[in-house]
Amino acid sequence: RALPALSFAAKAMQAVGLLLLAWALLGTAGTQQCHPAGPAGVLRFTDTHAEIRVPALHRVPSSLDPLYSLVRRCLDLIQQNPLPTELLRAALNDPGSVRTSQVVHYELGYVVCAVVALLFTVAMPVAGMCFCYCRSRRRCGGRLRAHRRSLGCRRHCLLACLSLTSLIILISVTCALVSSQRVKGQMEPGLGAVPTTLRTLRQHINNVPQVAPLSWQGVQMVVDQFEVPRQRIISDLGGLSRSVGLSIHTQLKAMTYAALADLQDRAGDLQTSLHHLQILERTARALASARAELEPALRERRRSVVELLDDPRCTSCASVLGRAQSLELGADYSKVPSVEKVLKALAGLPRSDFAEMIRQGNGTFNSIPELAVERMAQVIQDLRDEMASVTEKVQSIADSFPLPDYTLPASEALLKAEDRSQPYLREVERFEQYRWIAGTVLCSIILLVLACNVSGMALGAYGLSKREDPSDYECRGEAGAKLLLVGVGLAFLFSWLLILLVFATFLVGGNIQTLVCRNWVNQEIYKFIDTPGNLPPSMNLSRQLNLRRDSNLSATYRACKSGAGLWEVLQLDRSYDLDEHLKTPKYTAGFQKRLGDFSARLGDVRLLRSEGRQDLETFARSGVDEVDYGRFQEEMKIPVVQTSLPGLARNLEGLQKMQRNSTVAGRLAAEARALWQMQNSTVQSQEALVAKLGESVQFLSRLAPHLQELVKTTLTTTASVEARLPLQAQQILRQEIGCFTRKELRYFTQYLNWVGQTLREDVASCQPLATALDNGRVILCDRIADPWNAFWFSLGCCTFFLIPNIIFAVRLTKHFRPIRNRLM
């Protein structure tokens, strides 16, 4: 085995620190903290009620907004009375008690407008008949009697006035057509939105609880979202056992691997020490035997060399003589201590296979994750069964939720309103079709009147420009005059129909604006509904909506509009303790108990068997540390031969070259060769044995002082790790199960908190009710009533401007015809 790189002193300190490290790990392994919950630990629940929201409608800006605002101000002047609460109360509770005078007093502005419309309806046909009679007498629309200088100025003035009135009528009829088309475009979707909104509200209310067996929505949807934490928990259970095993393995592997590595080092020390002791014993004997063989040969060689150098014929040999005389043996390894006793103590070691023992211990420790999966399989299955039981408990939230008692009457009322509204909506749609047809026809007639005006003025003016003499007949001027009279006839013929259509649409649209829309915006309608006695019992919305007695529609509307839920509006906490139903222990007690009661023995790892322990104890008692390795080191410092044979041989070779006597020179060369042969054959082999002995002495001398402490530390550490591994594994098991339990309880808590918040604010939200009311106002007032009122207002402008149009047209026709008498 190769010599260790680290010094044995450092190795001893490492072994001493190993025990301290093991105890530190054992003391701190059980204090590991749970991993903090990250984004993966936050549950995301699906908004299951997005599809039953009532989309909010808003007033769309329009180029006719100034016209709408002008019409509303006019209606405010016509109807200045506030909401007729007394009249409405009487009409709703006892229609027979309503007096006509009350209605007339409230509708006084409309009565005045009705009188004006009646007068217009009567006056225009009478005026038309008079005009026809006059025309038959050639007194209306005839010719001028005489030419005057001021006729040109009057003609231009009449042309300008007729053009201005025609322009005003054109603008008015254009606005009437546009607003009429907008009424038609908004009426169909607006009428369709009524049953749709009622149906959506009813679905929303039905879907809040589980009203019908086939309507698994609302609260049931919220309960069904338990599938999110359930699937997460089931997923976590699938990896719990392996996670526990890996955690035990990870937290204890440093300590276990360190103990196994230390045990492997002691086994290596035993093998290596035995090997070096055997080398030490064999080498020392071999060196002692070689010394005994070298001694007579070296003595003979010294005598021969001394005799040669002392010969008088040897030139300059005296300088080497002293060195030759000191040629004698050095180290005597027969004097070193014997290690035979130690070898006898270690005879037969190691009796155990340390490599197999370490491999088995390492394999047993590394199999802890698989062992945890096997031991925890049953509890994992029990926990999965427990989750099925928890699902049934969560279902009880939906089963016991009290909203059906509150929502069923409202749902029935909405269904009844939806059914009853259908006939009325169909009638409104039919009358709107008639209105649009009548309005389009009458607007077309007005356009025809304008066409007659424009054509008549153009032809008349052209005819005047071509006439040389005012008394001359000109066909184009006559045609222009006739076209103007055709327009006048059309105006007389259809103006009474125009005023009737204006008044009919004005009466409907005006009352909708002043009686409904204006009081809807300022919430006077809600105040009227909230006042006790205003509505008959059959229309008591508070009772139909099952509102609490101290609540009213105005407060409920404001609360719903601000986003409050039915939970708050109906104060369901008085009849249903939701917090009691959402207590976490109610659902997690069985889950926690099964995890708390689970225990499994993991970490039973055998690192060192008894025979291995005996081998190490025998090794420590063998006396390896009692051998005097210093005596070996002292002998190894002494060379095999005191005088260097190579050095003496080179000296003799040098003297050979200086000799004049060939015999002496030959003998010097022979002695040098003999010394070289002794060095190469005998001394070098002994020096190799000394070097080999030095390696063993160096290893053993470094190990010996710390052997007892190293073996003791290894045995103590191994025993401690074996004893504490099961205990520490159990602690880590409890810790990991505790972390897992807290993690899963957070899932339960997140879900139950979400359920509480959703049931209070989202699922049972009454905001769609407020949105539906606002949508109704937007549809009726902003999208239908505004263009409806703009239609009659524009058409009314056209109708009333027909009067000056008739006057100016009749007056202008005389200027287009030839003058009877030409006066200069």
PDB file of N, CA, C and O in Angstrom, residues 74-128:
ATOM      1  N   CYS A  74     -85.999  70.588 -22.588  1.00  0.00           N
ATOM      2  CA  CYS A  74     -87.368  70.972 -22.987  1.00  0.00           C
ATOM      3  C   CYS A  74     -88.411  70.191 -22.195  1.00  0.00           C
ATOM      4  O   CYS A  74     -89.429  70.752 -21.744  1.00  0.00           O
ATOM      5  N   LEU A  75     -88.168  68.911 -22.019  1.00  0.00           N
ATOM      6  CA  LEU A  75     -89.110  68.087 -21.250  1.00  0.00           C
ATOM      7  C   LEU A  75     -89.143  68.505 -19.785  1.00  0.00           C
ATOM      8  O   LEU A  75     -90.202  68.444 -19.143  1.00  0.00           O
ATOM      9  N   ASP A  76     -87.995  68.923 -19.262  1.00  0.00           N
ATOM     10  CA  ASP A  76     -87.987  69.415 -17.874  1.00  0.00           C
ATOM     11  C   ASP A  76     -88.816  70.683 -17.742  1.00  0.00           C
ATOM     12  O   ASP A  76     -89.421  70.929 -16.668  1.00  0.00           O
ATOM     13  N   LEU A  77     -88.872  71.507 -18.789  1.00  0.00           N
ATOM     14  CA  LEU A  77     -89.715  72.703 -18.760  1.00  0.00           C
ATOM     15  C   LEU A  77     -91.184  72.337 -18.897  1.00  0.00           C
ATOM     16  O   LEU A  77     -92.055  72.943 -18.257  1.00  0.00           O
ATOM     17  N   ILE A  78     -91.448  71.325 -19.766  1.00  0.00           N
ATOM     18  CA  ILE A  78     -92.843  70.927 -19.957  1.00  0.00           C
ATOM     19  C   ILE A  78     -93.390  70.235 -18.720  1.00  0.00           C
ATOM     20  O   ILE A  78     -94.526  70.507 -18.288  1.00  0.00           O
ATOM     21  N   GLN A  79     -92.567  69.339 -18.098  1.00  0.00           N
ATOM     22  CA  GLN A  79     -93.027  68.596 -16.918  1.00  0.00           C
ATOM     23  C   GLN A  79     -92.089  68.931 -15.755  1.00  0.00           C
ATOM     24  O   GLN A  79     -91.021  68.370 -15.607  1.00  0.00           O
ATOM     25  N   GLN A  80     -92.524  69.868 -14.937  1.00  0.00           N
ATOM     26  CA  GLN A  80     -91.711  70.308 -13.807  1.00  0.00           C
ATOM     27  C   GLN A  80     -92.126  69.665 -12.490  1.00  0.00           C
ATOM     28  O   GLN A  80     -91.493  69.893 -11.465  1.00  0.00           O
ATOM     29  N   ASN A  81     -93.194  68.873 -12.522  1.00  0.00           N
ATOM     30  CA  ASN A  81     -93.683  68.255 -11.289  1.00  0.00           C
ATOM     31  C   ASN A  81     -92.783  67.094 -10.880  1.00  0.00           C
ATOM     32  O   ASN A  81     -92.252  66.374 -11.730  1.00  0.00           O
ATOM     33  N   PRO A  82     -92.580  66.864  -9.574  1.00  0.00           N
ATOM     34  CA  PRO A  82     -91.796  65.707  -9.116  1.00  0.00           C
ATOM     35  C   PRO A  82     -92.591  64.412  -9.285  1.00  0.00           C
ATOM     36  O   PRO A  82     -93.709  64.413  -9.812  1.00  0.00           O
ATOM     37  N   LEU A  83     -92.018  63.331  -8.807  1.00  0.00           N
ATOM     38  CA  LEU A  83     -92.676  62.030  -8.912  1.00  0.00           C
ATOM     39  C   LEU A  83     -94.005  62.058  -8.161  1.00  0.00           C
ATOM     40  O   LEU A  83     -94.042  62.377  -6.964  1.00  0.00           O
ATOM     41  N   PRO A  84     -95.129  61.744  -8.810  1.00  0.00           N
ATOM     42  CA  PRO A  84     -96.450  61.812  -8.154  1.00  0.00           C
ATOM     43  C   PRO A  84     -96.684  60.597  -7.260  1.00  0.00           C
ATOM     44  O   PRO A  84     -97.381  59.640  -7.652  1.00  0.00           O
ATOM     45  N   THR A  85     -96.113  60.639  -6.084  1.00  0.00           N
ATOM     46  CA  THR A  85     -96.200  59.478  -5.193  1.00  0.00           C
ATOM     47  C   THR A  85     -97.644  59.162  -4.799  1.00  0.00           C
ATOM     48  O   THR A  85     -98.043  57.987  -4.781  1.00  0.00           O
ATOM     49  N   GLU A  86     -98.435  60.207  -4.490  1.00  0.00           N
ATOM     50  CA  GLU A  86     -99.821  59.958  -4.080  1.00  0.00           C
ATOM     51  C   GLU A  86    -100.626  59.365  -5.225  1.00  0.00           C
ATOM     52  O   GLU A  86    -101.412  58.426  -5.039  1.00  0.00           O
ATOM     53  N   LEU A  87    -100.410  59.911  -6.398  1.00  0.00           N
ATOM     54  CA  LEU A  87    -101.151  59.416  -7.553  1.00  0.00           C
ATOM     55  C   LEU A  87    -100.760  57.984  -7.892  1.00  0.00           C
ATOM     56  O   LEU A  87    -101.628  57.143  -8.186  1.00  0.00           O
ATOM     57  N   LEU A  88     -99.486  57.701  -7.859  1.00  0.00           N
ATOM     58  CA  LEU A  88     -99.033  56.341  -8.148  1.00  0.00           C
ATOM     59  C   LEU A  88     -99.520  55.365  -7.089  1.00  0.00           C
ATOM     60  O   LEU A  88     -99.887  54.230  -7.403  1.00  0.00           O
ATOM     61  N   ARG A  89     -99.494  55.792  -5.792  1.00  0.00           N
ATOM     62  CA  ARG A  89     -99.972  54.889  -4.732  1.00  0.00           C
ATOM     63  C   ARG A  89    -101.434  54.533  -4.967  1.00  0.00           C
ATOM     64  O   ARG A  89    -101.840  53.367  -4.854  1.00  0.00           O
ATOM     65  N   ALA A  90    -102.232  55.549  -5.325  1.00  0.00           N
ATOM     66  CA  ALA A  90    -103.654  55.282  -5.567  1.00  0.00           C
ATOM     67  C   ALA A  90    -103.835  54.409  -6.806  1.00  0.00           C
ATOM     68  O   ALA A  90    -104.670  53.494  -6.817  1.00  0.00           O
ATOM     69  N   ALA A  91    -103.063  54.667  -7.857  1.00  0.00           N
ATOM     70  CA  ALA A  91    -103.212  53.892  -9.088  1.00  0.00           C
ATOM     71  C   ALA A  91    -102.815  52.440  -8.892  1.00  0.00           C
ATOM     72  O   ALA A  91    -103.415  51.537  -9.497  1.00  0.00           O
ATOM     73  N   LEU A  92    -101.825  52.180  -8.044  1.00  0.00           N
ATOM     74  CA  LEU A  92    -101.367  50.810  -7.845  1.00  0.00           C
ATOM     75  C   LEU A  92    -102.247  50.047  -6.862  1.00  0.00           C
ATOM     76  O   LEU A  92    -102.474  48.846  -7.041  1.00  0.00           O
ATOM     77  N   ASN A  93    -102.725  50.723  -5.827  1.00  0.00           N
ATOM     78  CA  ASN A  93    -103.491  50.030  -4.794  1.00  0.00           C
ATOM     79  C   ASN A  93    -104.997  50.033  -5.078  1.00  0.00           C
ATOM     80  O   ASN A  93    -105.681  49.056  -4.803  1.00  0.00           O
ATOM     81  N   ASP A  94    -105.523  51.161  -5.637  1.00  0.00           N
ATOM     82  CA  ASP A  94    -106.965  51.248  -5.906  1.00  0.00           C
ATOM     83  C   ASP A  94    -107.160  52.071  -7.172  1.00  0.00           C
ATOM     84  O   ASP A  94    -107.389  53.278  -7.111  1.00  0.00           O
ATOM     85  N   PRO A  95    -107.027  51.437  -8.341  1.00  0.00           N
ATOM     86  CA  PRO A  95    -107.126  52.209  -9.589  1.00  0.00           C
ATOM     87  C   PRO A  95    -108.440  52.972  -9.728  1.00  0.00           C
ATOM     88  O   PRO A  95    -108.479  54.043 -10.360  1.00  0.00           O
ATOM     89  N   GLY A  96    -109.538  52.491  -9.149  1.00  0.00           N
ATOM     90  CA  GLY A  96    -110.826  53.188  -9.284  1.00  0.00           C
ATOM     91  C   GLY A  96    -110.864  54.503  -8.555  1.00  0.00           C
ATOM     92  O   GLY A  96    -111.731  55.347  -8.845  1.00  0.00           O
ATOM     93  N   SER A  97    -109.995  54.713  -7.617  1.00  0.00           N
ATOM     94  CA  SER A  97    -110.013  55.960  -6.844  1.00  0.00           C
ATOM     95  C   SER A  97    -109.249  57.088  -7.518  1.00  0.00           C
ATOM     96  O   SER A  97    -109.222  58.207  -7.007  1.00  0.00           O
ATOM     97  N   VAL A  98    -108.572  56.799  -8.623  1.00  0.00           N
ATOM     98  CA  VAL A  98    -107.796  57.841  -9.305  1.00  0.00           C
ATOM     99  C   VAL A  98    -108.754  58.778 -10.026  1.00  0.00           C
ATOM    100  O   VAL A  98    -109.601  58.345 -10.826  1.00  0.00           O
ATOM    101  N   ARG A  99    -108.622  60.089  -9.777  1.00  0.00           N
ATOM    102  CA  ARG A  99    -109.463  61.090 -10.404  1.00  0.00           C
ATOM    103  C   ARG A  99    -108.757  61.699 -11.607  1.00  0.00           C
ATOM    104  O   ARG A  99    -107.551  61.891 -11.601  1.00  0.00           O
ATOM    105  N   THR A 100    -109.577  62.025 -12.591  1.00  0.00           N
ATOM    106  CA  THR A 100    -109.013  62.592 -13.822  1.00  0.00           C
ATOM    107  C   THR A 100    -108.313  63.910 -13.544  1.00  0.00           C
ATOM    108  O   THR A 100    -107.287  64.236 -14.160  1.00  0.00           O
ATOM    109  N   SER A 101    -108.883  64.692 -12.622  1.00  0.00           N
ATOM    110  CA  SER A 101    -108.269  65.994 -12.309  1.00  0.00           C
ATOM    111  C   SER A 101    -106.859  65.828 -11.790  1.00  0.00           C
ATOM    112  O   SER A 101    -105.982  66.664 -12.057  1.00  0.00           O
ATOM    113  N   GLN A 102    -106.611  64.769 -11.044  1.00  0.00           N
ATOM    114  CA  GLN A 102    -105.257  64.533 -10.532  1.00  0.00           C
ATOM    115  C   GLN A 102    -104.280  64.266 -11.690  1.00  0.00           C
ATOM    116  O   GLN A 102    -103.163  64.788 -11.709  1.00  0.00           O
ATOM    117  N   VAL A 103    -104.736  63.445 -12.623  1.00  0.00           N
ATOM    118  CA  VAL A 103    -103.885  63.125 -13.767  1.00  0.00           C
ATOM    119  C   VAL A 103    -103.639  64.371 -14.596  1.00  0.00           C
ATOM    120  O   VAL A 103    -102.504  64.652 -15.033  1.00  0.00           O
ATOM    121  N   VAL A 104    -104.700  65.182 -14.814  1.00  0.00           N
ATOM    122  CA  VAL A 104    -104.558  66.400 -15.615  1.00  0.00           C
ATOM    123  C   VAL A 104    -103.629  67.377 -14.925  1.00  0.00           C
ATOM    124  O   VAL A 104    -102.794  68.033 -15.567  1.00  0.00           O
ATOM    125  N   HIS A 105    -103.761  67.489 -13.615  1.00  0.00           N
ATOM    126  CA  HIS A 105    -102.901  68.420 -12.880  1.00  0.00           C
ATOM    127  C   HIS A 105    -101.434  68.012 -13.003  1.00  0.00           C
ATOM    128  O   HIS A 105    -100.553  68.879 -13.178  1.00  0.00           O
ATOM    129  N   TYR A 106    -101.171  66.725 -12.904  1.00  0.00           N
ATOM    130  CA  TYR A 106     -99.772  66.293 -13.022  1.00  0.00           C
ATOM    131  C   TYR A 106     -99.271  66.414 -14.458  1.00  0.00           C
ATOM    132  O   TYR A 106     -98.146  66.856 -14.711  1.00  0.00           O
ATOM    133  N   GLU A 107    -100.173  66.094 -15.428  1.00  0.00           N
ATOM    134  CA  GLU A 107     -99.781  66.108 -16.833  1.00  0.00           C
ATOM    135  C   GLU A 107    -100.157  67.426 -17.499  1.00  0.00           C
ATOM    136  O   GLU A 107    -100.409  67.461 -18.710  1.00  0.00           O
ATOM    137  N   LEU A 108    -100.140  68.510 -16.747  1.00  0.00           N
ATOM    138  CA  LEU A 108    -100.600  69.790 -17.284  1.00  0.00           C
ATOM    139  C   LEU A 108     -99.762  70.223 -18.482  1.00  0.00           C
ATOM    140  O   LEU A 108    -100.290  70.717 -19.481  1.00  0.00           O
ATOM    141  N   GLY A 109     -98.477  70.053 -18.416  1.00  0.00           N
ATOM    142  CA  GLY A 109     -97.610  70.430 -19.540  1.00  0.00           C
ATOM    143  C   GLY A 109     -97.949  69.639 -20.781  1.00  0.00           C
ATOM    144  O   GLY A 109     -97.991  70.190 -21.904  1.00  0.00           O
ATOM    145  N   TYR A 110     -98.191  68.351 -20.606  1.00  0.00           N
ATOM    146  CA  TYR A 110     -98.562  67.521 -21.748  1.00  0.00           C
ATOM    147  C   TYR A 110     -99.946  67.869 -22.272  1.00  0.00           C
ATOM    148  O   TYR A 110    -100.217  67.751 -23.489  1.00  0.00           O
ATOM    149  N   VAL A 111    -100.846  68.304 -21.350  1.00  0.00           N
ATOM    150  CA  VAL A 111    -102.197  68.709 -21.780  1.00  0.00           C
ATOM    151  C   VAL A 111    -102.117  69.939 -22.666  1.00  0.00           C
ATOM    152  O   VAL A 111    -102.802  70.040 -23.708  1.00  0.00           O
ATOM    153  N   VAL A 112    -101.266  70.892 -22.272  1.00  0.00           N
ATOM    154  CA  VAL A 112    -101.093  72.099 -23.097  1.00  0.00           C
ATOM    155  C   VAL A 112    -100.555  71.714 -24.470  1.00  0.00           C
ATOM    156  O   VAL A 112    -101.028  72.210 -25.510  1.00  0.00           O
ATOM    157  N   CYS A 113     -99.578  70.831 -24.484  1.00  0.00           N
ATOM    158  CA  CYS A 113     -99.026  70.373 -25.773  1.00  0.00           C
ATOM    159  C   CYS A 113    -100.090  69.640 -26.583  1.00  0.00           C
ATOM    160  O   CYS A 113    -100.131  69.739 -27.826  1.00  0.00           O
ATOM    161  N   ALA A 114    -100.946  68.897 -25.912  1.00  0.00           N
ATOM    162  CA  ALA A 114    -102.026  68.193 -26.614  1.00  0.00           C
ATOM    163  C   ALA A 114    -102.997  69.180 -27.245  1.00  0.00           C
ATOM    164  O   ALA A 114    -103.490  68.985 -28.380  1.00  0.00           O
ATOM    165  N   VAL A 115    -103.295  70.279 -26.517  1.00  0.00           N
ATOM    166  CA  VAL A 115    -104.197  71.314 -27.063  1.00  0.00           C
ATOM    167  C   VAL A 115    -103.575  71.948 -28.306  1.00  0.00           C
ATOM    168  O   VAL A 115    -104.247  72.151 -29.326  1.00  0.00           O
ATOM    169  N   VAL A 116    -102.258  72.240 -28.195  1.00  0.00           N
ATOM    170  CA  VAL A 116    -101.575  72.830 -29.350  1.00  0.00           C
ATOM    171  C   VAL A 116    -101.616  71.866 -30.529  1.00  0.00           C
ATOM    172  O   VAL A 116    -101.878  72.257 -31.683  1.00  0.00           O
ATOM    173  N   ALA A 117    -101.351  70.583 -30.271  1.00  0.00           N
ATOM    174  CA  ALA A 117    -101.377  69.592 -31.347  1.00  0.00           C
ATOM    175  C   ALA A 117    -102.775  69.480 -31.947  1.00  0.00           C
ATOM    176  O   ALA A 117    -102.934  69.330 -33.177  1.00  0.00           O
ATOM    177  N   LEU A 118    -103.809  69.543 -31.077  1.00  0.00           N
ATOM    178  CA  LEU A 118    -105.182  69.455 -31.573  1.00  0.00           C
ATOM    179  C   LEU A 118    -105.516  70.650 -32.463  1.00  0.00           C
ATOM    180  O   LEU A 118    -106.126  70.497 -33.541  1.00  0.00           O
ATOM    181  N   LEU A 119    -105.128  71.842 -31.999  1.00  0.00           N
ATOM    182  CA  LEU A 119    -105.363  73.035 -32.795  1.00  0.00           C
ATOM    183  C   LEU A 119    -104.648  72.935 -34.138  1.00  0.00           C
ATOM    184  O   LEU A 119    -105.198  73.298 -35.192  1.00  0.00           O
ATOM    185  N   PHE A 120    -103.400  72.451 -34.095  1.00  0.00           N
ATOM    186  CA  PHE A 120    -102.638  72.311 -35.330  1.00  0.00           C
ATOM    187  C   PHE A 120    -103.309  71.307 -36.256  1.00  0.00           C
ATOM    188  O   PHE A 120    -103.413  71.526 -37.468  1.00  0.00           O
ATOM    189  N   THR A 121    -103.794  70.205 -35.678  1.00  0.00           N
ATOM    190  CA  THR A 121    -104.429  69.163 -36.478  1.00  0.00           C
ATOM    191  C   THR A 121    -105.696  69.685 -37.157  1.00  0.00           C
ATOM    192  O   THR A 121    -105.989  69.317 -38.313  1.00  0.00           O
ATOM    193  N   VAL A 122    -106.424  70.525 -36.447  1.00  0.00           N
ATOM    194  CA  VAL A 122    -107.668  71.074 -37.015  1.00  0.00           C
ATOM    195  C   VAL A 122    -107.357  72.224 -37.961  1.00  0.00           C
ATOM    196  O   VAL A 122    -107.933  72.354 -39.051  1.00  0.00           O
ATOM    197  N   ALA A 123    -106.420  73.079 -37.543  1.00  0.00           N
ATOM    198  CA  ALA A 123    -106.162  74.313 -38.296  1.00  0.00           C
ATOM    199  C   ALA A 123    -105.538  74.034 -39.648  1.00  0.00           C
ATOM    200  O   ALA A 123    -105.891  74.680 -40.656  1.00  0.00           O
ATOM    201  N   MET A 124    -104.620  73.118 -39.716  1.00  0.00           N
ATOM    202  CA  MET A 124    -103.920  72.888 -40.975  1.00  0.00           C
ATOM    203  C   MET A 124    -104.846  72.338 -42.059  1.00  0.00           C
ATOM    204  O   MET A 124    -104.826  72.837 -43.206  1.00  0.00           O
ATOM    205  N   PRO A 125    -105.695  71.343 -41.806  1.00  0.00           N
ATOM    206  CA  PRO A 125    -106.620  70.928 -42.871  1.00  0.00           C
ATOM    207  C   PRO A 125    -107.588  72.037 -43.278  1.00  0.00           C
ATOM    208  O   PRO A 125    -107.903  72.209 -44.475  1.00  0.00           O
ATOM    209  N   VAL A 126    -108.092  72.827 -42.283  1.00  0.00           N
ATOM    210  CA  VAL A 126    -109.011  73.936 -42.602  1.00  0.00           C
ATOM    211  C   VAL A 126    -108.300  74.960 -43.469  1.00  0.00           C
ATOM    212  O   VAL A 126    -108.847  75.455 -44.481  1.00  0.00           O
ATOM    213  N   ALA A 127    -107.034  75.276 -43.055  1.00  0.00           N
ATOM    214  CA  ALA A 127    -106.270  76.243 -43.853  1.00  0.00           C
ATOM    215  C   ALA A 127    -106.011  75.693 -45.250  1.00  0.00           C
ATOM    216  O   ALA A 127    -106.023  76.431 -46.247  1.00  0.00           O
ATOM    217  N   GLY A 128    -105.796  74.406 -45.341  1.00  0.00           N
ATOM    218  CA  GLY A 128    -105.570  73.795 -46.649  1.00  0.00           C
ATOM    219  C   GLY A 128    -106.802  73.895 -47.525  1.00  0.00           C
ATOM    220  O   GLY A 128    -106.705  74.171 -48.746  1.00  0.00           O
TER     221      GLY A 128
END
